Every structure is written in C-alpha cells, then in structure tokens.
Amino acid sequence: HATILSFLLDTGAEMRQNAGQSTPLHWAVQNQQLACVKILLEKANQVDVLAANAFGKSSFTLALESEQEECAALLLNHPSAARLEEEIGEGER
C-alpha cells in the first residue's frame, strides 16, 4: 500500500473525501497502516489531522480510540494539530 500511495502522491494525485467525509488519512489510521500515515503526513497537500468526518471523528481521534500510540504521536506533531494546543490553552483561562 505504501509504495503505491507514495507513487500516486509523487505523480500529483489529490486527497479527496468520500461520501462520509473521510480522507485517505482517516482510512490509513482506521486500518492501522502506519507507513501510509507517515507518507500522507509527509507528501499530501492540505492535511488536517483534526478534520472530522461525517461521524465526528478526526484521524487523531481514531488513533486515540484504537490505542495507536505511535500513530497518535505522529498526528499530534503535525502542524495541523497546533490548533488543538491553542484550544486547550484557551480552555485553561
């Protein structure tokens, strides 16, 4: 999966949501494809690890719920997760 995903992204493939608003990142996390998660975070444009699908689940939430610690750490370190820290900081005020 990872080799094909990398090739597709290198040749300009776009990440799109499906009818349930899940992105390829949602699917990679849900299917515990850590190599694909890493590739998507490195190569895909406009990745948002906190974007919720139609069920209200973000990729980060899916990683936490399925106890994928390494995956959750990768997602949390992505720049798109920065607003989570901002929201937590605002909640403490």
CSV table of C-alpha atoms in Angstrom, one decimal:
chain,number,residue,atom,x,y,z
A,1,HIS,CA,0.0,0.0,0.0
A,2,ALA,CA,2.7,2.5,1.0
A,3,THR,CA,4.7,2.2,-2.3
A,4,ILE,CA,1.6,2.7,-4.4
A,5,LEU,CA,0.4,5.6,-2.2
A,6,SER,CA,3.8,7.3,-2.4
A,7,PHE,CA,3.8,6.9,-6.2
A,8,LEU,CA,0.4,8.4,-6.5
A,9,LEU,CA,1.2,11.4,-4.4
A,10,ASP,CA,4.5,11.9,-6.2
A,11,THR,CA,2.6,12.0,-9.5
A,12,GLY,CA,0.1,14.6,-8.4
A,13,ALA,CA,-2.8,12.6,-7.0
A,14,GLU,CA,-5.2,14.6,-4.8
A,15,MET,CA,-6.6,13.6,-1.5
A,16,ARG,CA,-10.3,13.7,-1.5
A,17,GLN,CA,-13.1,12.9,1.0
A,18,ASN,CA,-15.5,10.1,0.4
A,19,ALA,CA,-19.3,10.4,0.9
A,20,GLY,CA,-18.7,10.1,4.7
A,21,GLN,CA,-16.2,12.9,4.6
A,22,SER,CA,-13.4,10.5,5.5
A,23,THR,CA,-10.0,11.3,3.9
A,24,PRO,CA,-7.2,8.9,3.0
A,25,LEU,CA,-5.7,9.8,6.3
A,26,HIS,CA,-8.8,8.7,8.2
A,27,TRP,CA,-8.7,5.3,6.3
A,28,ALA,CA,-4.9,4.8,6.9
A,29,VAL,CA,-5.4,5.4,10.6
A,30,GLN,CA,-8.5,3.3,10.8
A,31,ASN,CA,-6.8,0.4,9.1
A,32,GLN,CA,-3.6,0.8,11.2
A,33,GLN,CA,-1.4,1.5,8.1
A,34,LEU,CA,1.3,3.5,9.9
A,35,ALA,CA,3.6,3.6,6.8
A,36,CYS,CA,0.7,5.1,4.8
A,37,VAL,CA,0.0,7.6,7.6
A,38,LYS,CA,3.7,8.7,7.5
A,39,ILE,CA,3.6,9.1,3.7
A,40,LEU,CA,0.4,11.1,3.8
A,41,LEU,CA,1.7,13.4,6.5
A,42,GLU,CA,4.9,14.0,4.5
A,43,LYS,CA,3.7,14.2,1.0
A,44,ALA,CA,0.0,15.1,0.9
A,45,ASN,CA,-1.1,18.7,0.5
A,46,GLN,CA,-3.6,20.3,2.9
A,47,VAL,CA,-3.6,17.5,5.5
A,48,ASP,CA,-5.7,18.3,8.6
A,49,VAL,CA,-5.3,15.7,11.3
A,50,LEU,CA,-8.2,17.3,13.3
A,51,ALA,CA,-10.7,17.4,10.4
A,52,ALA,CA,-13.8,15.5,11.4
A,53,ASN,CA,-15.6,13.1,9.1
A,54,ALA,CA,-19.4,12.7,9.0
A,55,PHE,CA,-19.3,10.7,12.2
A,56,GLY,CA,-17.4,13.5,14.1
A,57,LYS,CA,-14.1,11.6,14.1
A,58,SER,CA,-10.8,13.1,13.2
A,59,SER,CA,-7.8,11.0,12.2
A,60,PHE,CA,-6.3,11.9,15.6
A,61,THR,CA,-9.4,10.7,17.4
A,62,LEU,CA,-9.4,7.4,15.5
A,63,ALA,CA,-5.8,6.8,16.5
A,64,LEU,CA,-6.6,7.5,20.2
A,65,GLU,CA,-9.7,5.3,20.2
A,66,SER,CA,-7.8,2.4,18.7
A,67,GLU,CA,-4.8,2.9,21.1
A,68,GLN,CA,-2.3,3.5,18.3
A,69,GLU,CA,0.2,5.4,20.4
A,70,GLU,CA,2.9,5.9,17.7
A,71,CYS,CA,0.3,7.0,15.1
A,72,ALA,CA,-1.3,9.4,17.6
A,73,ALA,CA,2.1,10.9,18.4
A,74,LEU,CA,2.8,11.4,14.6
A,75,LEU,CA,-0.5,13.1,14.1
A,76,LEU,CA,-0.1,15.3,17.2
A,77,ASN,CA,3.3,16.5,15.9
A,78,HIS,CA,1.9,17.5,12.5
A,79,PRO,CA,1.5,21.3,12.1
A,80,SER,CA,-2.3,21.0,11.6
A,81,ALA,CA,-2.6,19.8,15.2
A,82,ALA,CA,-1.3,23.1,16.5
A,83,ARG,CA,-4.9,24.4,16.9
A,84,LEU,CA,-5.5,21.7,19.4
A,85,GLU,CA,-2.9,23.2,21.7
A,86,GLU,CA,-4.5,26.6,21.2
A,87,GLU,CA,-7.9,25.3,22.1
A,88,ILE,CA,-6.6,23.5,25.2
A,89,GLY,CA,-4.8,26.7,26.2
A,90,GLU,CA,-8.0,28.8,25.8
A,91,GLY,CA,-9.9,26.3,27.9
A,92,GLU,CA,-7.5,26.8,30.8
A,93,ARG,CA,-8.1,30.5,31.0
